[in-house]
Amino acid sequence: MSGRQYPTAVDVVIVGSGPTGAAYARILSERAPDASIAMFEVGPTVSQPPGAHVKNIADPAERSRAQAASEGPGARGEKVASPGAAKAGVRGARPGTFLLEEGFAFEGEDGLPVAAMSSNVGGMAAHWTGACPRPNDSERIGFLPDLDELLAEGERLLGVTTDAFDAAPFGDLVRDRLSAAVDEGRTAATRVQRMPLAVHRRDDGRLVWSGSDVVLGDVTRENPRFTLIDESLVTSVISTDGRATGVVVRDLRSGAEHEVRARFVVVAADALRTPQLLWASGIRPEALGRYLNDQAQVVFAARLRGVEPAASDAPVTGLAEQSGVSWVPFTDSMPFHGQIMQLDASPVPLAEDDPVVPGSIVGLGLFCAKDLRADDRVEFDDAHRDAYGMPAPRIHYTLTAHDREMVERARREIRRLAEAIGDPVGDQPFTLPLGSSLHYQGTTRMGVADDGTSVCDTDSQVWGVAGLYVAGNGVIPTATACNPTLTSVALAVRGARSIAAVFAREHADAALSER
Ligand code: FAD
């Protein structure tokens, strides 16, 4: 699938190999098998099949190498996996990710001190937790009538399941206790439930976490007209007379630049680097980089009361499985997304080893939705370059008074949930540094009109540049608190279908004219 032969012209160029770029490749492979597709990824291939989750790599040393290879070209920051370290003032990135070296905060603003990215085939989804909740209430995109069908398609592409942890002994107990605390008055969709996860269990019992490999699927890998070329930086999108006509891509191994003509260009380069590439290409709609929103996050832990060690025959997978992963959905009246998980599976381990019943320490995380403001933005500084030589990102970001109130409310709410589950561990919930969510949204947001408040239309096509599509969490126009990847993959499905429809129409026209 990978090769160094750069094409001179294809039907579709996809920039970035994370799950949203992969969704375009998959849908096009299914619906427009005659279309030629070139996917360019700036990072290296770190897992097999390309894009696979690094947690599926059994050998710890090999897994560490895959993580380190994903951490970009800049100075390596200290790795931090715990709120304790963040509390101690360490500005660090999670394994497999790297931070902005500069420009993450400005005087008098909050900034996003730990805004992070991954550069590897598969993007962040080679490192993610795989939580795939559907948005609820005001998180939903009201102007998309087909949102539920798109989300279902996103679940298919990501291989989302809810039963992977069913053998875990304490999951039901945790959910029963949470339900008693929050379910009153909620609809079925918003009651406490198992977290939908992009994971499946193999016949031998091992968990397999979905990455872009699952999104691509065999249909893409076996598509002879699909090429994935790694270590290739797309430096600009070429557009002529309001139409995208190709890209300039730099082979990072040789330094050679190639121009690749294309009828469609999809930029799926994450919520910071998608606007960066548009900016570098001189495509600068008014809303580009604006409405940036991260989900402020508070975490806490509780010890389950009254539980006995459970004899578990669950296979050893490197993850404690006793509690499963539970979900307290966002509602407008309790506007937090709750992710309740056993510590080993959490991106943020919350407590030291404890000589108590295995699995009885439960990590709680609440994510908050942000007030959307055009002033919260990533700008690009043409006079300064990032480690790839692209215009350097500069983040201007401030919590509103309401945002701060919501963080305080989340702290009270998480304590209440911890007490409902058992005995809180530690004195206080911890508020993570801004940017910790890894869920940056809004920077290439979707809208119904080209009125300066959005970058693309409801098919993700950039206003005023026909054939140019954007993908990723940046496209989400609402302030979500839930993990956004399922939603952004759903939006990618819509965009990919609209491109596939062009090929289908051309086929139909050609067939007609042959008659
Ligand atoms: P990405 O996956 O970020 O991929 C973008 C790709 O584009 C990258 O590989 C990048 O190298 C490439 N690229 C950028 N610029 C260029 C360029 N100019 N040329 C070529 N290539 C370029 N989300 C959830 O929904 N649920 C979770 O539970 C969850 N947990 C997470 C836990 C961790 C530890 C991490 C790191 C992330 C987590 N996320 C989670 C976030 C999730 O991984 C992202 O939302 C998702 O990967 C975004 O997909 P994407 O395709 O838009 O972008």
JSON list of N, CA and C in Angstrom, two decimals, residues 19-28 30-31 144 146-158 215 266 446 458-460 469-472 475 485-501:
[
{"chain": "A", "resi": 19, "resn": "PRO", "atom": "N", "xyz": [-8.32, 9.17, 11.36]},
{"chain": "A", "resi": 19, "resn": "PRO", "atom": "CA", "xyz": [-9.60, 8.51, 11.05]},
{"chain": "A", "resi": 19, "resn": "PRO", "atom": "C", "xyz": [-10.50, 9.30, 10.11]},
{"chain": "A", "resi": 20, "resn": "THR", "atom": "N", "xyz": [-10.40, 10.62, 10.09]},
{"chain": "A", "resi": 20, "resn": "THR", "atom": "CA", "xyz": [-11.31, 11.35, 9.18]},
{"chain": "A", "resi": 20, "resn": "THR", "atom": "C", "xyz": [-10.80, 11.29, 7.74]},
{"chain": "A", "resi": 21, "resn": "GLY", "atom": "N", "xyz": [-9.50, 11.40, 7.54]},
{"chain": "A", "resi": 21, "resn": "GLY", "atom": "CA", "xyz": [-8.96, 11.21, 6.19]},
{"chain": "A", "resi": 21, "resn": "GLY", "atom": "C", "xyz": [-9.24, 9.79, 5.73]},
{"chain": "A", "resi": 22, "resn": "ALA", "atom": "N", "xyz": [-9.06, 8.83, 6.66]},
{"chain": "A", "resi": 22, "resn": "ALA", "atom": "CA", "xyz": [-9.30, 7.42, 6.32]},
{"chain": "A", "resi": 22, "resn": "ALA", "atom": "C", "xyz": [-10.76, 7.19, 5.94]},
{"chain": "A", "resi": 23, "resn": "ALA", "atom": "N", "xyz": [-11.67, 7.92, 6.58]},
{"chain": "A", "resi": 23, "resn": "ALA", "atom": "CA", "xyz": [-13.10, 7.76, 6.27]},
{"chain": "A", "resi": 23, "resn": "ALA", "atom": "C", "xyz": [-13.37, 8.17, 4.82]},
{"chain": "A", "resi": 24, "resn": "TYR", "atom": "N", "xyz": [-12.72, 9.24, 4.35]},
{"chain": "A", "resi": 24, "resn": "TYR", "atom": "CA", "xyz": [-12.88, 9.62, 2.94]},
{"chain": "A", "resi": 24, "resn": "TYR", "atom": "C", "xyz": [-12.38, 8.49, 2.03]},
{"chain": "A", "resi": 25, "resn": "ALA", "atom": "N", "xyz": [-11.20, 7.95, 2.36]},
{"chain": "A", "resi": 25, "resn": "ALA", "atom": "CA", "xyz": [-10.64, 6.89, 1.50]},
{"chain": "A", "resi": 25, "resn": "ALA", "atom": "C", "xyz": [-11.57, 5.68, 1.47]},
{"chain": "A", "resi": 26, "resn": "ARG", "atom": "N", "xyz": [-12.14, 5.35, 2.63]},
{"chain": "A", "resi": 26, "resn": "ARG", "atom": "CA", "xyz": [-13.00, 4.16, 2.72]},
{"chain": "A", "resi": 26, "resn": "ARG", "atom": "C", "xyz": [-14.29, 4.33, 1.92]},
{"chain": "A", "resi": 27, "resn": "ILE", "atom": "N", "xyz": [-14.94, 5.47, 2.14]},
{"chain": "A", "resi": 27, "resn": "ILE", "atom": "CA", "xyz": [-16.23, 5.67, 1.45]},
{"chain": "A", "resi": 27, "resn": "ILE", "atom": "C", "xyz": [-16.02, 5.77, -0.05]},
{"chain": "A", "resi": 28, "resn": "LEU", "atom": "N", "xyz": [-14.93, 6.45, -0.45]},
{"chain": "A", "resi": 28, "resn": "LEU", "atom": "CA", "xyz": [-14.66, 6.54, -1.89]},
{"chain": "A", "resi": 28, "resn": "LEU", "atom": "C", "xyz": [-14.31, 5.17, -2.47]},
{"chain": "A", "resi": 30, "resn": "GLU", "atom": "N", "xyz": [-15.45, 2.40, -1.46]},
{"chain": "A", "resi": 30, "resn": "GLU", "atom": "CA", "xyz": [-16.70, 1.63, -1.55]},
{"chain": "A", "resi": 30, "resn": "GLU", "atom": "C", "xyz": [-17.62, 2.14, -2.65]},
{"chain": "A", "resi": 31, "resn": "ARG", "atom": "N", "xyz": [-17.69, 3.48, -2.75]},
{"chain": "A", "resi": 31, "resn": "ARG", "atom": "CA", "xyz": [-18.73, 4.05, -3.62]},
{"chain": "A", "resi": 31, "resn": "ARG", "atom": "C", "xyz": [-18.23, 4.55, -4.98]},
{"chain": "A", "resi": 144, "resn": "LEU", "atom": "N", "xyz": [-28.23, 19.33, 10.33]},
{"chain": "A", "resi": 144, "resn": "LEU", "atom": "CA", "xyz": [-28.01, 18.11, 9.53]},
{"chain": "A", "resi": 144, "resn": "LEU", "atom": "C", "xyz": [-29.12, 17.11, 9.80]},
{"chain": "A", "resi": 146, "resn": "ASP", "atom": "N", "xyz": [-29.66, 14.30, 8.56]},
{"chain": "A", "resi": 146, "resn": "ASP", "atom": "CA", "xyz": [-29.22, 12.91, 8.47]},
{"chain": "A", "resi": 146, "resn": "ASP", "atom": "C", "xyz": [-28.16, 12.56, 9.51]},
{"chain": "A", "resi": 147, "resn": "LEU", "atom": "N", "xyz": [-28.05, 13.37, 10.57]},
{"chain": "A", "resi": 147, "resn": "LEU", "atom": "CA", "xyz": [-26.96, 13.18, 11.53]},
{"chain": "A", "resi": 147, "resn": "LEU", "atom": "C", "xyz": [-26.94, 11.76, 12.12]},
{"chain": "A", "resi": 148, "resn": "ASP", "atom": "N", "xyz": [-28.10, 11.22, 12.50]},
{"chain": "A", "resi": 148, "resn": "ASP", "atom": "CA", "xyz": [-28.09, 9.90, 13.15]},
{"chain": "A", "resi": 148, "resn": "ASP", "atom": "C", "xyz": [-27.62, 8.80, 12.21]},
{"chain": "A", "resi": 149, "resn": "GLU", "atom": "N", "xyz": [-28.04, 8.91, 10.97]},
{"chain": "A", "resi": 149, "resn": "GLU", "atom": "CA", "xyz": [-27.60, 7.90, 9.99]},
{"chain": "A", "resi": 149, "resn": "GLU", "atom": "C", "xyz": [-26.09, 8.02, 9.76]},
{"chain": "A", "resi": 150, "resn": "LEU", "atom": "N", "xyz": [-25.60, 9.26, 9.72]},
{"chain": "A", "resi": 150, "resn": "LEU", "atom": "CA", "xyz": [-24.15, 9.46, 9.53]},
{"chain": "A", "resi": 150, "resn": "LEU", "atom": "C", "xyz": [-23.37, 8.93, 10.74]},
{"chain": "A", "resi": 151, "resn": "LEU", "atom": "N", "xyz": [-23.91, 9.13, 11.93]},
{"chain": "A", "resi": 151, "resn": "LEU", "atom": "CA", "xyz": [-23.24, 8.63, 13.13]},
{"chain": "A", "resi": 151, "resn": "LEU", "atom": "C", "xyz": [-23.20, 7.10, 13.11]},
{"chain": "A", "resi": 152, "resn": "ALA", "atom": "N", "xyz": [-24.29, 6.49, 12.65]},
{"chain": "A", "resi": 152, "resn": "ALA", "atom": "CA", "xyz": [-24.33, 5.02, 12.57]},
{"chain": "A", "resi": 152, "resn": "ALA", "atom": "C", "xyz": [-23.26, 4.53, 11.57]},
{"chain": "A", "resi": 153, "resn": "GLU", "atom": "N", "xyz": [-23.12, 5.26, 10.50]},
{"chain": "A", "resi": 153, "resn": "GLU", "atom": "CA", "xyz": [-22.10, 4.91, 9.50]},
{"chain": "A", "resi": 153, "resn": "GLU", "atom": "C", "xyz": [-20.69, 5.11, 10.09]},
{"chain": "A", "resi": 154, "resn": "GLY", "atom": "N", "xyz": [-20.53, 6.17, 10.86]},
{"chain": "A", "resi": 154, "resn": "GLY", "atom": "CA", "xyz": [-19.26, 6.39, 11.56]},
{"chain": "A", "resi": 154, "resn": "GLY", "atom": "C", "xyz": [-18.94, 5.23, 12.50]},
{"chain": "A", "resi": 155, "resn": "GLU", "atom": "N", "xyz": [-19.97, 4.73, 13.19]},
{"chain": "A", "resi": 155, "resn": "GLU", "atom": "CA", "xyz": [-19.76, 3.59, 14.10]},
{"chain": "A", "resi": 155, "resn": "GLU", "atom": "C", "xyz": [-19.32, 2.35, 13.32]},
{"chain": "A", "resi": 156, "resn": "ARG", "atom": "N", "xyz": [-19.90, 2.17, 12.15]},
{"chain": "A", "resi": 156, "resn": "ARG", "atom": "CA", "xyz": [-19.49, 1.03, 11.31]},
{"chain": "A", "resi": 156, "resn": "ARG", "atom": "C", "xyz": [-18.01, 1.17, 10.93]},
{"chain": "A", "resi": 157, "resn": "LEU", "atom": "N", "xyz": [-17.64, 2.37, 10.47]},
{"chain": "A", "resi": 157, "resn": "LEU", "atom": "CA", "xyz": [-16.26, 2.57, 10.01]},
{"chain": "A", "resi": 157, "resn": "LEU", "atom": "C", "xyz": [-15.26, 2.41, 11.15]},
{"chain": "A", "resi": 158, "resn": "LEU", "atom": "N", "xyz": [-15.61, 2.89, 12.33]},
{"chain": "A", "resi": 158, "resn": "LEU", "atom": "CA", "xyz": [-14.68, 2.85, 13.46]},
{"chain": "A", "resi": 158, "resn": "LEU", "atom": "C", "xyz": [-14.74, 1.52, 14.22]},
{"chain": "A", "resi": 215, "resn": "VAL", "atom": "N", "xyz": [-10.71, 1.87, 9.98]},
{"chain": "A", "resi": 215, "resn": "VAL", "atom": "CA", "xyz": [-11.52, 2.77, 9.15]},
{"chain": "A", "resi": 215, "resn": "VAL", "atom": "C", "xyz": [-11.23, 2.50, 7.66]},
{"chain": "A", "resi": 266, "resn": "VAL", "atom": "N", "xyz": [-8.88, 16.84, -0.09]},
{"chain": "A", "resi": 266, "resn": "VAL", "atom": "CA", "xyz": [-9.47, 16.75, 1.25]},
{"chain": "A", "resi": 266, "resn": "VAL", "atom": "C", "xyz": [-8.37, 17.01, 2.26]},
{"chain": "A", "resi": 446, "resn": "MET", "atom": "N", "xyz": [-18.24, 23.98, 10.08]},
{"chain": "A", "resi": 446, "resn": "MET", "atom": "CA", "xyz": [-19.28, 23.83, 9.07]},
{"chain": "A", "resi": 446, "resn": "MET", "atom": "C", "xyz": [-20.40, 24.83, 9.33]},
{"chain": "A", "resi": 458, "resn": "THR", "atom": "N", "xyz": [-22.26, 22.25, 4.36]},
{"chain": "A", "resi": 458, "resn": "THR", "atom": "CA", "xyz": [-22.68, 21.05, 5.11]},
{"chain": "A", "resi": 458, "resn": "THR", "atom": "C", "xyz": [-22.10, 19.75, 4.51]},
{"chain": "A", "resi": 459, "resn": "ASP", "atom": "N", "xyz": [-21.46, 19.85, 3.35]},
{"chain": "A", "resi": 459, "resn": "ASP", "atom": "CA", "xyz": [-20.72, 18.71, 2.82]},
{"chain": "A", "resi": 459, "resn": "ASP", "atom": "C", "xyz": [-19.23, 18.82, 3.13]},
{"chain": "A", "resi": 460, "resn": "SER", "atom": "N", "xyz": [-18.85, 19.83, 3.92]},
{"chain": "A", "resi": 460, "resn": "SER", "atom": "CA", "xyz": [-17.45, 20.08, 4.30]},
{"chain": "A", "resi": 460, "resn": "SER", "atom": "C", "xyz": [-16.63, 20.71, 3.17]},
{"chain": "A", "resi": 469, "resn": "TYR", "atom": "N", "xyz": [-12.13, 20.18, 0.36]},
{"chain": "A", "resi": 469, "resn": "TYR", "atom": "CA", "xyz": [-12.90, 19.71, 1.52]},
{"chain": "A", "resi": 469, "resn": "TYR", "atom": "C", "xyz": [-12.01, 19.75, 2.76]},
{"chain": "A", "resi": 470, "resn": "VAL", "atom": "N", "xyz": [-12.63, 20.00, 3.91]},
{"chain": "A", "resi": 470, "resn": "VAL", "atom": "CA", "xyz": [-11.89, 19.91, 5.17]},
{"chain": "A", "resi": 470, "resn": "VAL", "atom": "C", "xyz": [-12.52, 18.82, 6.03]},
{"chain": "A", "resi": 471, "resn": "ALA", "atom": "N", "xyz": [-11.68, 18.18, 6.85]},
{"chain": "A", "resi": 471, "resn": "ALA", "atom": "CA", "xyz": [-12.19, 17.09, 7.69]},
{"chain": "A", "resi": 471, "resn": "ALA", "atom": "C", "xyz": [-11.50, 17.15, 9.04]},
{"chain": "A", "resi": 472, "resn": "GLY", "atom": "N", "xyz": [-12.18, 16.58, 10.03]},
{"chain": "A", "resi": 472, "resn": "GLY", "atom": "CA", "xyz": [-11.60, 16.52, 11.37]},
{"chain": "A", "resi": 472, "resn": "GLY", "atom": "C", "xyz": [-12.45, 17.26, 12.38]},
{"chain": "A", "resi": 475, "resn": "VAL", "atom": "N", "xyz": [-14.14, 20.73, 12.02]},
{"chain": "A", "resi": 475, "resn": "VAL", "atom": "CA", "xyz": [-15.35, 20.96, 11.22]},
{"chain": "A", "resi": 475, "resn": "VAL", "atom": "C", "xyz": [-16.61, 21.04, 12.11]},
{"chain": "A", "resi": 485, "resn": "THR", "atom": "N", "xyz": [-14.52, 12.33, 17.93]},
{"chain": "A", "resi": 485, "resn": "THR", "atom": "CA", "xyz": [-14.06, 11.66, 16.70]},
{"chain": "A", "resi": 485, "resn": "THR", "atom": "C", "xyz": [-15.21, 10.99, 15.94]},
{"chain": "A", "resi": 486, "resn": "LEU", "atom": "N", "xyz": [-16.12, 10.36, 16.66]},
{"chain": "A", "resi": 486, "resn": "LEU", "atom": "CA", "xyz": [-17.26, 9.74, 15.95]},
{"chain": "A", "resi": 486, "resn": "LEU", "atom": "C", "xyz": [-18.01, 10.80, 15.14]},
{"chain": "A", "resi": 487, "resn": "THR", "atom": "N", "xyz": [-18.22, 11.97, 15.75]},
{"chain": "A", "resi": 487, "resn": "THR", "atom": "CA", "xyz": [-18.95, 13.03, 15.03]},
{"chain": "A", "resi": 487, "resn": "THR", "atom": "C", "xyz": [-18.15, 13.50, 13.82]},
{"chain": "A", "resi": 488, "resn": "SER", "atom": "N", "xyz": [-16.83, 13.67, 13.98]},
{"chain": "A", "resi": 488, "resn": "SER", "atom": "CA", "xyz": [-16.09, 14.19, 12.82]},
{"chain": "A", "resi": 488, "resn": "SER", "atom": "C", "xyz": [-15.97, 13.12, 11.73]},
{"chain": "A", "resi": 489, "resn": "VAL", "atom": "N", "xyz": [-15.93, 11.85, 12.12]},
{"chain": "A", "resi": 489, "resn": "VAL", "atom": "CA", "xyz": [-15.95, 10.80, 11.08]},
{"chain": "A", "resi": 489, "resn": "VAL", "atom": "C", "xyz": [-17.31, 10.80, 10.37]},
{"chain": "A", "resi": 490, "resn": "ALA", "atom": "N", "xyz": [-18.38, 11.03, 11.14]},
{"chain": "A", "resi": 490, "resn": "ALA", "atom": "CA", "xyz": [-19.73, 11.09, 10.52]},
{"chain": "A", "resi": 490, "resn": "ALA", "atom": "C", "xyz": [-19.79, 12.23, 9.51]},
{"chain": "A", "resi": 491, "resn": "LEU", "atom": "N", "xyz": [-19.19, 13.39, 9.85]},
{"chain": "A", "resi": 491, "resn": "LEU", "atom": "CA", "xyz": [-19.20, 14.51, 8.91]},
{"chain": "A", "resi": 491, "resn": "LEU", "atom": "C", "xyz": [-18.34, 14.19, 7.69]},
{"chain": "A", "resi": 492, "resn": "ALA", "atom": "N", "xyz": [-17.26, 13.45, 7.90]},
{"chain": "A", "resi": 492, "resn": "ALA", "atom": "CA", "xyz": [-16.41, 13.04, 6.78]},
{"chain": "A", "resi": 492, "resn": "ALA", "atom": "C", "xyz": [-17.18, 12.11, 5.84]},
{"chain": "A", "resi": 493, "resn": "VAL", "atom": "N", "xyz": [-18.02, 11.26, 6.41]},
{"chain": "A", "resi": 493, "resn": "VAL", "atom": "CA", "xyz": [-18.83, 10.35, 5.58]},
{"chain": "A", "resi": 493, "resn": "VAL", "atom": "C", "xyz": [-19.70, 11.19, 4.64]},
{"chain": "A", "resi": 494, "resn": "ARG", "atom": "N", "xyz": [-20.31, 12.23, 5.19]},
{"chain": "A", "resi": 494, "resn": "ARG", "atom": "CA", "xyz": [-21.19, 13.08, 4.36]},
{"chain": "A", "resi": 494, "resn": "ARG", "atom": "C", "xyz": [-20.39, 13.71, 3.21]},
{"chain": "A", "resi": 495, "resn": "GLY", "atom": "N", "xyz": [-19.21, 14.24, 3.54]},
{"chain": "A", "resi": 495, "resn": "GLY", "atom": "CA", "xyz": [-18.38, 14.88, 2.51]},
{"chain": "A", "resi": 495, "resn": "GLY", "atom": "C", "xyz": [-17.95, 13.87, 1.45]},
{"chain": "A", "resi": 496, "resn": "ALA", "atom": "N", "xyz": [-17.51, 12.69, 1.91]},
{"chain": "A", "resi": 496, "resn": "ALA", "atom": "CA", "xyz": [-17.04, 11.67, 0.97]},
{"chain": "A", "resi": 496, "resn": "ALA", "atom": "C", "xyz": [-18.16, 11.22, 0.05]},
{"chain": "A", "resi": 497, "resn": "ARG", "atom": "N", "xyz": [-19.36, 11.11, 0.61]},
{"chain": "A", "resi": 497, "resn": "ARG", "atom": "CA", "xyz": [-20.49, 10.71, -0.24]},
{"chain": "A", "resi": 497, "resn": "ARG", "atom": "C", "xyz": [-20.77, 11.76, -1.31]},
{"chain": "A", "resi": 498, "resn": "SER", "atom": "N", "xyz": [-20.58, 13.02, -0.95]},
{"chain": "A", "resi": 498, "resn": "SER", "atom": "CA", "xyz": [-20.87, 14.06, -1.95]},
{"chain": "A", "resi": 498, "resn": "SER", "atom": "C", "xyz": [-19.84, 14.01, -3.08]},
{"chain": "A", "resi": 499, "resn": "ILE", "atom": "N", "xyz": [-18.59, 13.66, -2.76]},
{"chain": "A", "resi": 499, "resn": "ILE", "atom": "CA", "xyz": [-17.59, 13.49, -3.83]},
{"chain": "A", "resi": 499, "resn": "ILE", "atom": "C", "xyz": [-17.93, 12.24, -4.65]},
{"chain": "A", "resi": 500, "resn": "ALA", "atom": "N", "xyz": [-18.26, 11.15, -3.95]},
{"chain": "A", "resi": 500, "resn": "ALA", "atom": "CA", "xyz": [-18.59, 9.91, -4.67]},
{"chain": "A", "resi": 500, "resn": "ALA", "atom": "C", "xyz": [-19.77, 10.13, -5.61]},
{"chain": "A", "resi": 501, "resn": "ALA", "atom": "N", "xyz": [-20.70, 10.99, -5.20]},
{"chain": "A", "resi": 501, "resn": "ALA", "atom": "CA", "xyz": [-21.88, 11.24, -6.03]},
{"chain": "A", "resi": 501, "resn": "ALA", "atom": "C", "xyz": [-21.49, 11.89, -7.36]}
]
